[in-house]
mmCIF file of C-alpha atoms and ligand atoms in Angstrom:
data_model
loop_
_atom_site.group_PDB
_atom_site.id
_atom_site.type_symbol
_atom_site.label_atom_id
_atom_site.label_comp_id
_atom_site.label_asym_id
_atom_site.label_seq_id
_atom_site.Cartn_x
_atom_site.Cartn_y
_atom_site.Cartn_z
ATOM 1 C CA MET A 17 -122.174 -51.093 49.642
ATOM 2 C CA SER A 18 -119.224 -50.250 51.848
ATOM 3 C CA ILE A 19 -117.099 -53.104 53.151
ATOM 4 C CA SER A 20 -118.140 -52.436 56.736
ATOM 5 C CA GLN A 21 -121.808 -52.819 55.804
ATOM 6 C CA LEU A 22 -120.952 -56.360 54.744
ATOM 7 C CA ALA A 23 -119.704 -57.297 58.225
ATOM 8 C CA ARG A 24 -121.905 -59.027 60.790
ATOM 9 C CA ALA A 25 -123.832 -56.598 62.999
ATOM 10 C CA ASN A 26 -122.318 -57.942 66.218
ATOM 11 C CA VAL A 27 -118.810 -57.573 64.804
ATOM 12 C CA LEU A 28 -119.528 -53.948 63.867
ATOM 13 C CA ALA A 29 -120.730 -53.346 67.432
ATOM 14 C CA LEU A 30 -117.839 -55.261 68.988
ATOM 15 C CA GLU A 31 -115.409 -53.491 71.299
ATOM 16 C CA PRO A 32 -112.174 -55.485 70.800
ATOM 17 C CA TYR A 33 -110.241 -56.714 73.818
ATOM 18 C CA GLN A 34 -108.014 -53.923 75.137
ATOM 19 C CA SER A 35 -104.846 -55.968 75.414
ATOM 20 C CA ALA A 36 -101.829 -54.434 77.084
ATOM 21 C CA ARG A 37 -100.097 -54.519 73.691
ATOM 22 C CA ARG A 38 -102.879 -52.560 72.013
ATOM 23 C CA LEU A 39 -102.905 -49.967 74.799
ATOM 24 C CA GLY A 40 -99.248 -49.246 74.032
ATOM 25 C CA GLY A 41 -97.042 -46.977 76.122
ATOM 26 C CA LYS A 42 -93.344 -46.166 75.972
ATOM 27 C CA GLY A 43 -91.616 -47.763 78.860
ATOM 28 C CA ASP A 44 -88.772 -49.807 80.142
ATOM 29 C CA VAL A 45 -90.688 -51.330 83.050
ATOM 30 C CA TRP A 46 -93.622 -53.329 81.693
ATOM 31 C CA LEU A 47 -95.920 -54.362 84.513
ATOM 32 C CA ASN A 48 -99.245 -54.325 82.681
ATOM 33 C CA ALA A 49 -99.715 -57.782 81.128
ATOM 34 C CA ASN A 50 -98.880 -60.249 83.930
ATOM 35 C CA GLU A 51 -95.887 -61.503 81.973
ATOM 36 C CA TYR A 52 -92.702 -62.881 83.525
ATOM 37 C CA PRO A 53 -90.078 -60.101 83.422
ATOM 38 C CA LEU A 54 -87.228 -62.064 81.790
ATOM 39 C CA PRO A 55 -87.103 -64.307 78.697
ATOM 40 C CA PRO A 56 -86.526 -68.037 79.306
ATOM 41 C CA ALA A 57 -83.628 -69.702 77.489
ATOM 42 C CA PHE A 58 -85.649 -72.086 75.308
ATOM 43 C CA GLY A 59 -85.270 -72.187 71.546
ATOM 44 C CA PRO A 60 -86.685 -74.470 68.856
ATOM 45 C CA ARG A 61 -84.605 -77.450 67.814
ATOM 46 C CA PRO A 62 -84.105 -78.123 64.103
ATOM 47 C CA GLY A 63 -87.144 -79.891 62.665
ATOM 48 C CA ASN A 64 -88.894 -80.667 59.393
ATOM 49 C CA LEU A 65 -90.645 -77.378 58.683
ATOM 50 C CA ASN A 66 -91.798 -78.648 55.280
ATOM 51 C CA ARG A 67 -94.257 -80.954 57.086
ATOM 52 C CA TYR A 68 -97.503 -80.022 58.814
ATOM 53 C CA PRO A 69 -97.319 -80.513 62.578
ATOM 54 C CA ALA A 70 -99.491 -82.967 64.498
ATOM 55 C CA CYS A 71 -102.824 -81.493 65.589
ATOM 56 C CA GLN A 72 -102.108 -82.509 69.189
ATOM 57 C CA PRO A 73 -98.349 -83.149 69.484
ATOM 58 C CA GLU A 74 -97.815 -86.221 71.628
ATOM 59 C CA GLY A 75 -94.794 -84.920 73.550
ATOM 60 C CA VAL A 76 -96.689 -81.796 74.626
ATOM 61 C CA ILE A 77 -99.888 -83.657 75.546
ATOM 62 C CA ASN A 78 -98.079 -86.403 77.469
ATOM 63 C CA ASN A 79 -95.869 -83.961 79.364
ATOM 64 C CA TYR A 80 -98.812 -81.730 80.289
ATOM 65 C CA ALA A 81 -100.945 -84.696 81.371
ATOM 66 C CA ALA A 82 -98.115 -85.928 83.622
ATOM 67 C CA TYR A 83 -97.646 -82.428 85.072
ATOM 68 C CA ALA A 84 -101.394 -82.029 85.745
ATOM 69 C CA GLY A 85 -101.825 -85.576 87.075
ATOM 70 C CA LEU A 86 -104.282 -86.520 84.313
ATOM 71 C CA ARG A 87 -104.600 -88.928 81.387
ATOM 72 C CA PRO A 88 -103.569 -87.664 77.921
ATOM 73 C CA ASP A 89 -107.190 -87.976 76.694
ATOM 74 C CA GLN A 90 -108.152 -85.306 79.266
ATOM 75 C CA VAL A 91 -105.800 -82.690 77.731
ATOM 76 C CA LEU A 92 -106.243 -80.402 74.721
ATOM 77 C CA ALA A 93 -103.391 -78.131 73.587
ATOM 78 C CA CYS A 94 -104.268 -74.865 71.852
ATOM 79 C CA ARG A 95 -103.114 -71.363 70.935
ATOM 80 C CA GLY A 96 -103.196 -69.964 74.458
ATOM 81 C CA ALA A 97 -105.984 -70.212 77.016
ATOM 82 C CA ASP A 98 -107.703 -67.510 74.968
ATOM 83 C CA GLU A 99 -108.300 -69.982 72.153
ATOM 84 C CA ALA A 100 -109.817 -72.461 74.623
ATOM 85 C CA ILE A 101 -112.257 -69.786 75.841
ATOM 86 C CA GLU A 102 -113.399 -69.393 72.240
ATOM 87 C CA LEU A 103 -113.436 -73.118 71.321
ATOM 88 C CA LEU A 104 -115.822 -73.778 74.213
ATOM 89 C CA ILE A 105 -118.246 -71.168 72.906
ATOM 90 C CA ARG A 106 -117.987 -72.537 69.368
ATOM 91 C CA ALA A 107 -118.592 -76.115 70.523
ATOM 92 C CA PHE A 108 -121.329 -75.519 73.106
ATOM 93 C CA CYS A 109 -123.223 -72.272 72.453
ATOM 94 C CA GLU A 110 -125.955 -71.764 69.871
ATOM 95 C CA PRO A 111 -125.746 -68.103 68.745
ATOM 96 C CA GLY A 112 -128.925 -66.159 69.521
ATOM 97 C CA HIS A 113 -130.093 -68.874 71.904
ATOM 98 C CA ASP A 114 -127.559 -69.880 74.572
ATOM 99 C CA ALA A 115 -125.771 -67.599 77.035
ATOM 100 C CA VAL A 116 -122.449 -67.568 78.866
ATOM 101 C CA LEU A 117 -122.289 -66.352 82.460
ATOM 102 C CA PHE A 118 -119.369 -64.699 84.248
ATOM 103 C CA CYS A 119 -118.846 -62.493 87.305
ATOM 104 C CA PRO A 120 -117.184 -59.102 86.824
ATOM 105 C CA PRO A 121 -114.710 -57.758 87.681
ATOM 106 C CA THR A 122 -112.915 -60.530 85.808
ATOM 107 C CA TYR A 123 -110.901 -61.393 82.703
ATOM 108 C CA GLY A 124 -112.144 -59.606 79.571
ATOM 109 C CA MET A 125 -112.011 -62.343 76.941
ATOM 110 C CA TYR A 126 -115.116 -64.259 78.113
ATOM 111 C CA SER A 127 -117.182 -61.258 77.073
ATOM 112 C CA VAL A 128 -115.320 -60.498 73.829
ATOM 113 C CA SER A 129 -115.419 -64.125 72.603
ATOM 114 C CA ALA A 130 -119.140 -64.498 73.330
ATOM 115 C CA GLU A 131 -119.933 -61.226 71.595
ATOM 116 C CA THR A 132 -117.907 -62.197 68.540
ATOM 117 C CA PHE A 133 -120.033 -65.312 68.089
ATOM 118 C CA GLY A 134 -123.365 -63.615 68.795
ATOM 119 C CA VAL A 135 -123.768 -65.466 72.090
ATOM 120 C CA ALA A 136 -125.545 -63.627 74.923
ATOM 121 C CA ARG A 137 -123.460 -62.519 77.896
ATOM 122 C CA ARG A 138 -125.009 -62.746 81.332
ATOM 123 C CA THR A 139 -123.106 -61.031 84.111
ATOM 124 C CA VAL A 140 -123.575 -61.548 87.832
ATOM 125 C CA PRO A 141 -121.349 -59.043 89.666
ATOM 126 C CA ALA A 142 -119.038 -60.524 92.276
ATOM 127 C CA ARG A 143 -119.726 -59.722 95.939
ATOM 128 C CA ASP A 144 -117.829 -56.952 97.718
ATOM 129 C CA ASP A 145 -115.176 -59.479 98.741
ATOM 130 C CA TRP A 146 -114.997 -60.625 95.081
ATOM 131 C CA GLN A 147 -116.333 -64.084 95.839
ATOM 132 C CA LEU A 148 -119.205 -65.523 93.781
ATOM 133 C CA ASP A 149 -122.706 -64.266 94.545
ATOM 134 C CA MET A 150 -124.201 -67.771 94.654
ATOM 135 C CA PRO A 151 -127.923 -66.912 95.106
ATOM 136 C CA ALA A 152 -127.752 -64.431 92.212
ATOM 137 C CA ILE A 153 -125.977 -66.966 89.985
ATOM 138 C CA GLU A 154 -128.515 -69.661 90.850
ATOM 139 C CA ALA A 155 -131.368 -67.329 89.903
ATOM 140 C CA ARG A 156 -129.842 -66.558 86.510
ATOM 141 C CA LEU A 157 -128.737 -69.955 85.164
ATOM 142 C CA ASP A 158 -131.656 -70.440 82.746
ATOM 143 C CA GLY A 159 -130.376 -70.718 79.180
ATOM 144 C CA VAL A 160 -126.741 -70.620 80.329
ATOM 145 C CA LYS A 161 -124.408 -73.156 78.671
ATOM 146 C CA LEU A 162 -121.034 -72.009 80.025
ATOM 147 C CA VAL A 163 -120.101 -70.448 83.373
ATOM 148 C CA TYR A 164 -116.597 -68.953 83.417
ATOM 149 C CA VAL A 165 -115.010 -68.755 86.876
ATOM 150 C CA CYS A 166 -111.507 -67.289 87.036
ATOM 151 C CA SER A 167 -109.493 -68.470 90.085
ATOM 152 C CA PRO A 168 -107.191 -66.851 91.059
ATOM 153 C CA ASN A 169 -109.286 -64.106 89.518
ATOM 154 C CA ASN A 170 -107.710 -61.600 87.178
ATOM 155 C CA PRO A 171 -107.497 -58.719 88.142
ATOM 156 C CA THR A 172 -108.506 -59.046 91.814
ATOM 157 C CA GLY A 173 -106.149 -61.916 92.737
ATOM 158 C CA THR A 174 -108.967 -63.667 94.639
ATOM 159 C CA VAL A 175 -109.005 -67.461 94.973
ATOM 160 C CA ILE A 176 -112.664 -68.445 94.582
ATOM 161 C CA ARG A 177 -114.014 -70.547 97.474
ATOM 162 C CA PRO A 178 -113.965 -74.236 96.435
ATOM 163 C CA ASP A 179 -117.281 -74.850 98.211
ATOM 164 C CA ASP A 180 -118.967 -72.302 95.953
ATOM 165 C CA ILE A 181 -117.519 -73.910 92.822
ATOM 166 C CA LYS A 182 -118.674 -77.308 94.069
ATOM 167 C CA ARG A 183 -122.174 -75.909 94.582
ATOM 168 C CA LEU A 184 -122.038 -74.379 91.096
ATOM 169 C CA LEU A 185 -121.091 -77.787 89.676
ATOM 170 C CA GLU A 186 -124.100 -79.356 91.421
ATOM 171 C CA LEU A 187 -126.435 -76.632 90.089
ATOM 172 C CA THR A 188 -125.203 -77.000 86.512
ATOM 173 C CA ARG A 189 -125.034 -80.804 86.274
ATOM 174 C CA GLY A 190 -126.670 -81.895 83.000
ATOM 175 C CA ARG A 191 -127.360 -78.266 82.008
ATOM 176 C CA ALA A 192 -124.124 -76.352 81.532
ATOM 177 C CA LEU A 193 -120.332 -76.535 81.731
ATOM 178 C CA VAL A 194 -118.337 -74.831 84.472
ATOM 179 C CA VAL A 195 -115.063 -73.461 83.109
ATOM 180 C CA ALA A 196 -112.439 -72.803 85.781
ATOM 181 C CA ASP A 197 -109.783 -70.462 84.381
ATOM 182 C CA GLU A 198 -106.570 -71.461 86.191
ATOM 183 C CA ALA A 199 -104.175 -69.225 84.226
ATOM 184 C CA TYR A 200 -102.342 -68.369 87.492
ATOM 185 C CA ILE A 201 -102.674 -71.671 89.318
ATOM 186 C CA GLU A 202 -98.903 -72.302 89.463
ATOM 187 C CA PHE A 203 -98.718 -69.472 92.007
ATOM 188 C CA CYS A 204 -101.121 -71.368 94.324
ATOM 189 C CA PRO A 205 -101.001 -74.988 93.077
ATOM 190 C CA GLN A 206 -102.915 -76.318 96.087
ATOM 191 C CA ALA A 207 -106.042 -74.515 94.786
ATOM 192 C CA THR A 208 -106.336 -76.452 91.515
ATOM 193 C CA LEU A 209 -109.581 -78.235 90.715
ATOM 194 C CA ALA A 210 -107.855 -80.773 88.441
ATOM 195 C CA GLY A 211 -108.588 -83.521 90.987
ATOM 196 C CA TRP A 212 -112.320 -82.895 90.539
ATOM 197 C CA LEU A 213 -112.428 -83.802 86.834
ATOM 198 C CA ALA A 214 -113.075 -87.451 87.710
ATOM 199 C CA ASP A 215 -116.300 -86.508 89.539
ATOM 200 C CA TYR A 216 -117.634 -83.781 87.250
ATOM 201 C CA PRO A 217 -117.846 -84.510 83.491
ATOM 202 C CA HIS A 218 -119.053 -80.911 82.965
ATOM 203 C CA LEU A 219 -115.976 -79.277 84.540
ATOM 204 C CA VAL A 220 -113.369 -77.722 82.232
ATOM 205 C CA ILE A 221 -110.071 -76.232 83.446
ATOM 206 C CA LEU A 222 -108.087 -73.686 81.439
ATOM 207 C CA ARG A 223 -104.303 -73.467 81.748
ATOM 208 C CA THR A 224 -101.533 -71.552 79.987
ATOM 209 C CA LEU A 225 -97.768 -71.370 79.514
ATOM 210 C CA SER A 226 -98.020 -67.538 79.382
ATOM 211 C CA LYS A 227 -97.700 -66.738 83.072
ATOM 212 C CA ALA A 228 -95.626 -68.920 85.447
ATOM 213 C CA PHE A 229 -93.936 -70.667 82.496
ATOM 214 C CA ALA A 230 -92.741 -67.256 81.208
ATOM 215 C CA LEU A 231 -93.860 -68.023 77.624
ATOM 216 C CA ALA A 232 -96.527 -65.439 76.758
ATOM 217 C CA GLY A 233 -94.920 -64.985 73.333
ATOM 218 C CA LEU A 234 -95.195 -68.690 72.561
ATOM 219 C CA ARG A 235 -99.021 -68.756 72.534
ATOM 220 C CA CYS A 236 -99.664 -72.148 74.079
ATOM 221 C CA GLY A 237 -102.464 -73.070 76.463
ATOM 222 C CA PHE A 238 -104.539 -76.059 77.489
ATOM 223 C CA ALA A 239 -108.067 -77.176 78.242
ATOM 224 C CA LEU A 240 -108.377 -80.021 80.770
ATOM 225 C CA ALA A 241 -111.657 -81.926 80.894
ATOM 226 C CA GLY A 242 -113.309 -85.306 80.534
ATOM 227 C CA ALA A 243 -112.591 -87.117 77.267
ATOM 228 C CA GLU A 244 -116.107 -86.334 75.976
ATOM 229 C CA VAL A 245 -115.584 -82.581 76.206
ATOM 230 C CA ILE A 246 -112.078 -82.836 74.734
ATOM 231 C CA GLN A 247 -113.421 -84.806 71.723
ATOM 232 C CA LEU A 248 -116.005 -82.081 71.036
ATOM 233 C CA LEU A 249 -113.364 -79.346 71.235
ATOM 234 C CA LEU A 250 -111.184 -81.329 68.806
ATOM 235 C CA LYS A 251 -114.039 -81.152 66.270
ATOM 236 C CA VAL A 252 -113.919 -77.339 66.139
ATOM 237 C CA ILE A 253 -110.185 -76.630 66.606
ATOM 238 C CA ALA A 254 -108.046 -75.695 63.580
ATOM 239 C CA PRO A 255 -106.308 -78.676 61.919
ATOM 240 C CA TYR A 256 -102.805 -77.478 62.921
ATOM 241 C CA PRO A 257 -103.229 -75.235 65.961
ATOM 242 C CA LEU A 258 -99.640 -75.466 67.260
ATOM 243 C CA PRO A 259 -96.770 -74.477 64.955
ATOM 244 C CA LEU A 260 -93.881 -76.953 65.088
ATOM 245 C CA PRO A 261 -91.467 -74.612 66.967
ATOM 246 C CA VAL A 262 -94.205 -73.859 69.513
ATOM 247 C CA ALA A 263 -94.807 -77.546 70.204
ATOM 248 C CA ASP A 264 -91.077 -78.133 70.480
ATOM 249 C CA ILE A 265 -90.529 -75.355 73.033
ATOM 250 C CA ALA A 266 -93.685 -76.284 74.975
ATOM 251 C CA GLU A 267 -92.417 -79.852 75.291
ATOM 252 C CA GLN A 268 -89.089 -78.590 76.687
ATOM 253 C CA ALA A 269 -90.837 -76.206 79.102
ATOM 254 C CA LEU A 270 -92.865 -79.150 80.432
ATOM 255 C CA SER A 271 -89.873 -81.480 80.897
ATOM 256 C CA ALA A 272 -88.597 -82.195 84.411
ATOM 257 C CA ASP A 273 -85.953 -79.454 83.997
ATOM 258 C CA GLY A 274 -88.531 -77.031 82.620
ATOM 259 C CA LEU A 275 -90.866 -77.650 85.553
ATOM 260 C CA ALA A 276 -88.023 -77.101 88.048
ATOM 261 C CA LEU A 277 -87.229 -73.747 86.407
ATOM 262 C CA MET A 278 -90.895 -72.790 86.519
ATOM 263 C CA ARG A 279 -91.124 -73.598 90.245
ATOM 264 C CA ALA A 280 -88.010 -71.528 90.964
ATOM 265 C CA ARG A 281 -89.555 -68.588 89.090
ATOM 266 C CA VAL A 282 -92.762 -68.933 91.072
ATOM 267 C CA ALA A 283 -90.861 -68.897 94.385
ATOM 268 C CA GLU A 284 -88.958 -65.766 93.373
ATOM 269 C CA ILE A 285 -92.067 -63.920 92.069
ATOM 270 C CA THR A 286 -94.028 -64.837 95.200
ATOM 271 C CA ALA A 287 -91.285 -63.444 97.469
ATOM 272 C CA THR A 288 -91.141 -60.231 95.420
ATOM 273 C CA ARG A 289 -94.937 -59.958 95.517
ATOM 274 C CA ASP A 290 -95.010 -60.191 99.286
ATOM 275 C CA TRP A 291 -92.278 -57.555 99.556
ATOM 276 C CA LEU A 292 -94.148 -55.254 97.138
ATOM 277 C CA ALA A 293 -97.448 -55.637 99.022
ATOM 278 C CA GLY A 294 -95.771 -54.443 102.235
ATOM 279 C CA ALA A 295 -93.966 -51.589 100.520
ATOM 280 C CA LEU A 296 -97.148 -50.396 98.779
ATOM 281 C CA ARG A 297 -98.993 -50.337 102.097
ATOM 282 C CA GLY A 298 -96.407 -47.816 103.265
ATOM 283 C CA CYS A 299 -97.110 -45.408 100.381
ATOM 284 C CA ASP A 300 -99.287 -42.359 101.117
ATOM 285 C CA CYS A 301 -101.113 -42.546 97.784
ATOM 286 C CA VAL A 302 -102.144 -46.202 98.309
ATOM 287 C CA LEU A 303 -105.429 -46.723 100.155
ATOM 288 C CA GLU A 304 -105.535 -50.516 100.084
ATOM 289 C CA VAL A 305 -103.520 -53.448 98.732
ATOM 290 C CA TYR A 306 -105.656 -56.538 98.174
ATOM 291 C CA PRO A 307 -104.282 -59.987 98.947
ATOM 292 C CA GLY A 308 -103.344 -61.517 95.597
ATOM 293 C CA ALA A 309 -102.625 -65.167 94.813
ATOM 294 C CA GLY A 310 -101.220 -64.595 91.285
ATOM 295 C CA ASN A 311 -98.173 -62.814 89.844
ATOM 296 C CA TYR A 312 -99.858 -59.417 90.243
ATOM 297 C CA LEU A 313 -101.341 -57.183 92.911
ATOM 298 C CA LEU A 314 -104.447 -55.018 92.792
ATOM 299 C CA ALA A 315 -104.333 -51.833 94.833
ATOM 300 C CA ARG A 316 -106.663 -48.866 95.368
ATOM 301 C CA PHE A 317 -105.061 -45.461 94.962
ATOM 302 C CA ASP A 318 -105.801 -41.896 95.967
ATOM 303 C CA PRO A 319 -106.375 -41.278 93.093
ATOM 304 C CA ALA A 320 -105.486 -43.922 90.495
ATOM 305 C CA SER A 321 -105.221 -41.666 87.430
ATOM 306 C CA HIS A 322 -102.569 -39.530 89.127
ATOM 307 C CA ALA A 323 -100.352 -42.474 90.105
ATOM 308 C CA PHE A 324 -100.902 -44.206 86.750
ATOM 309 C CA LYS A 325 -99.917 -41.119 84.749
ATOM 310 C CA ALA A 326 -96.930 -40.221 86.938
ATOM 311 C CA LEU A 327 -95.475 -43.728 86.544
ATOM 312 C CA TRP A 328 -96.371 -43.880 82.834
ATOM 313 C CA ASP A 329 -94.388 -40.679 82.283
ATOM 314 C CA GLN A 330 -91.391 -42.370 83.925
ATOM 315 C CA GLY A 331 -91.664 -45.406 81.642
ATOM 316 C CA ILE A 332 -93.313 -47.630 84.270
ATOM 317 C CA ILE A 333 -96.441 -49.071 82.670
ATOM 318 C CA LEU A 334 -99.178 -50.442 84.967
ATOM 319 C CA ARG A 335 -102.742 -51.508 84.134
ATOM 320 C CA ASN A 336 -105.552 -49.141 85.078
ATOM 321 C CA GLN A 337 -108.598 -51.184 86.134
ATOM 322 C CA SER A 338 -110.760 -48.202 87.169
ATOM 323 C CA ALA A 339 -113.295 -48.804 84.392
ATOM 324 C CA GLN A 340 -114.232 -52.279 85.696
ATOM 325 C CA PRO A 341 -117.278 -52.518 87.979
ATOM 326 C CA GLY A 342 -116.242 -52.162 91.628
ATOM 327 C CA LEU A 343 -112.644 -51.265 90.759
ATOM 328 C CA GLN A 344 -112.782 -47.465 90.817
ATOM 329 C CA GLU A 345 -109.297 -46.071 91.563
ATOM 330 C CA CYS A 346 -107.692 -49.505 91.214
ATOM 331 C CA LEU A 347 -104.435 -50.278 89.415
ATOM 332 C CA ARG A 348 -103.086 -53.749 88.742
ATOM 333 C CA ILE A 349 -99.338 -54.205 89.062
ATOM 334 C CA THR A 350 -97.610 -57.242 87.557
ATOM 335 C CA ILE A 351 -94.773 -58.557 89.721
ATOM 336 C CA GLY A 352 -91.588 -57.876 87.792
ATOM 337 C CA THR A 353 -88.020 -58.212 88.993
ATOM 338 C CA ARG A 354 -87.232 -56.969 92.502
ATOM 339 C CA ASN A 355 -85.507 -53.979 90.901
ATOM 340 C CA GLU A 356 -88.570 -53.121 88.792
ATOM 341 C CA CYS A 357 -90.820 -53.315 91.835
ATOM 342 C CA GLU A 358 -88.456 -51.048 93.766
ATOM 343 C CA ARG A 359 -88.765 -48.515 90.947
ATOM 344 C CA VAL A 360 -92.548 -48.612 91.314
ATOM 345 C CA VAL A 361 -92.325 -48.006 95.053
ATOM 346 C CA ASN A 362 -89.761 -45.216 94.723
ATOM 347 C CA ALA A 363 -91.917 -43.466 92.115
ATOM 348 C CA LEU A 364 -95.028 -43.785 94.288
ATOM 349 C CA ARG A 365 -93.220 -42.537 97.402
ATOM 350 C CA ALA A 366 -92.271 -39.412 95.476
ATOM 351 C CA LEU A 367 -95.945 -38.654 94.841
ATOM 352 C CA THR A 368 -97.918 -36.665 97.349
ATOM 353 C CA ALA A 369 -101.569 -37.633 97.616
ATOM 354 C CA THR A 370 -103.808 -34.914 96.214
ATOM 355 C CA VAL A 371 -105.169 -32.489 98.807
ATOM 356 C CA ASP A 372 -108.819 -32.502 97.752
ATOM 357 C CA SER A 373 -109.431 -36.251 97.723
ATOM 358 C CA PRO A 374 -110.081 -38.349 100.837
ATOM 359 C CA ARG A 375 -106.866 -39.286 102.608
ATOM 360 C CA LYS A 376 -106.106 -42.665 104.037
ATOM 361 C CA GLU A 377 -106.555 -41.445 107.632
ATOM 362 C CA ALA A 378 -110.058 -40.248 106.817
ATOM 363 C CA MET A 379 -111.258 -43.573 105.410
HETATM 364 C C1 PLP B 1 -103.512 -64.291 80.604
HETATM 365 C C2 PLP B 1 -104.837 -64.927 80.806
HETATM 366 C C3 PLP B 1 -105.398 -65.787 79.867
HETATM 367 C C4 PLP B 1 -104.827 -65.948 78.481
HETATM 368 O O1 PLP B 1 -103.778 -66.773 78.441
HETATM 369 P P1 PLP B 1 -103.073 -67.097 77.030
HETATM 370 O O2 PLP B 1 -102.695 -68.504 77.204
HETATM 371 O O3 PLP B 1 -101.914 -66.162 76.935
HETATM 372 O O4 PLP B 1 -104.082 -66.908 75.937
HETATM 373 C C5 PLP B 1 -106.573 -66.431 80.161
HETATM 374 N N1 PLP B 1 -107.203 -66.218 81.323
HETATM 375 C C6 PLP B 1 -106.710 -65.371 82.242
HETATM 376 C C7 PLP B 1 -107.436 -65.173 83.497
HETATM 377 C C8 PLP B 1 -105.532 -64.692 82.003
HETATM 378 O O5 PLP B 1 -105.096 -63.789 82.890
#
């Protein structure tokens, strides 16, 4: 028997998540993973590395709870929001029986994590304006245990209408959990659903230090929920999910000084994003720039492959989203430094739109 014949059938069939790192590229302008463009100045303080760390380090949990306006028993710290996506499936979904529901185009890990555990994936495509298709979701909730809603949505940048999420919470009460992925919420803090946790014991909110906190390399994220959900997640999490240096840096990033730095970064990225959106609209090869609430913009190109390749060859690496449903000819551009965004615009201005594809004026 070959080794691969020993693997589970769904793992053999699995298409792994195409992370920006796996896709590679040789560049000096990395705008394909929604990272912050510059490294923050944190470093680990000396500690007792001979000892196992706490499962849920108090300093991290208390700081995050204070930041989110919650009690510490409503916060779980884990190895990035990605781990929380997976812990929820492990704690709530019976393989071969339960399903998770999500609305493409959206973040890819909901699908990959469900598939890894042999849990059915039910997809309800978003509407043309990338809001939730509520009647279609309502018709397909049977057997669903988890509904993942990403807001602001990656990669479209759409903030999902709160009324629709409220309706979804009413529809799922006693039947399923609604998981609001708020990985980008620091860029539109007024849109958080954290205040709703008191009313909905089946609401879970995912957060991360990877985006606005500029710590993608740290691998630290959070699940926010009622204490009952948190206790169940603590049953399935690894005994020592956060390495000591990670907990130490996370605690610093969530201190008053750390939060002030984060808010300054958000203000700067938001200003650059608004500048980039205007500049892109002036490029001949750009058909449409969608309003984006995160640290990235989605734009439709004429055509996308041409722009993507031309920039790639100049060491400017964007994310091609054309393979996602409804996103033909779309590229996602992470907001880097002002200088990096100017390089994107200069490179695009130098392109002439291809003659045989529909021009902007004709659309
Ligand atoms: C980046 C991202 C994550 C993963 O965050 P990590 O904490 O780095 O694992 C989760 N959800 C969305 C929507 C993201 O864009």
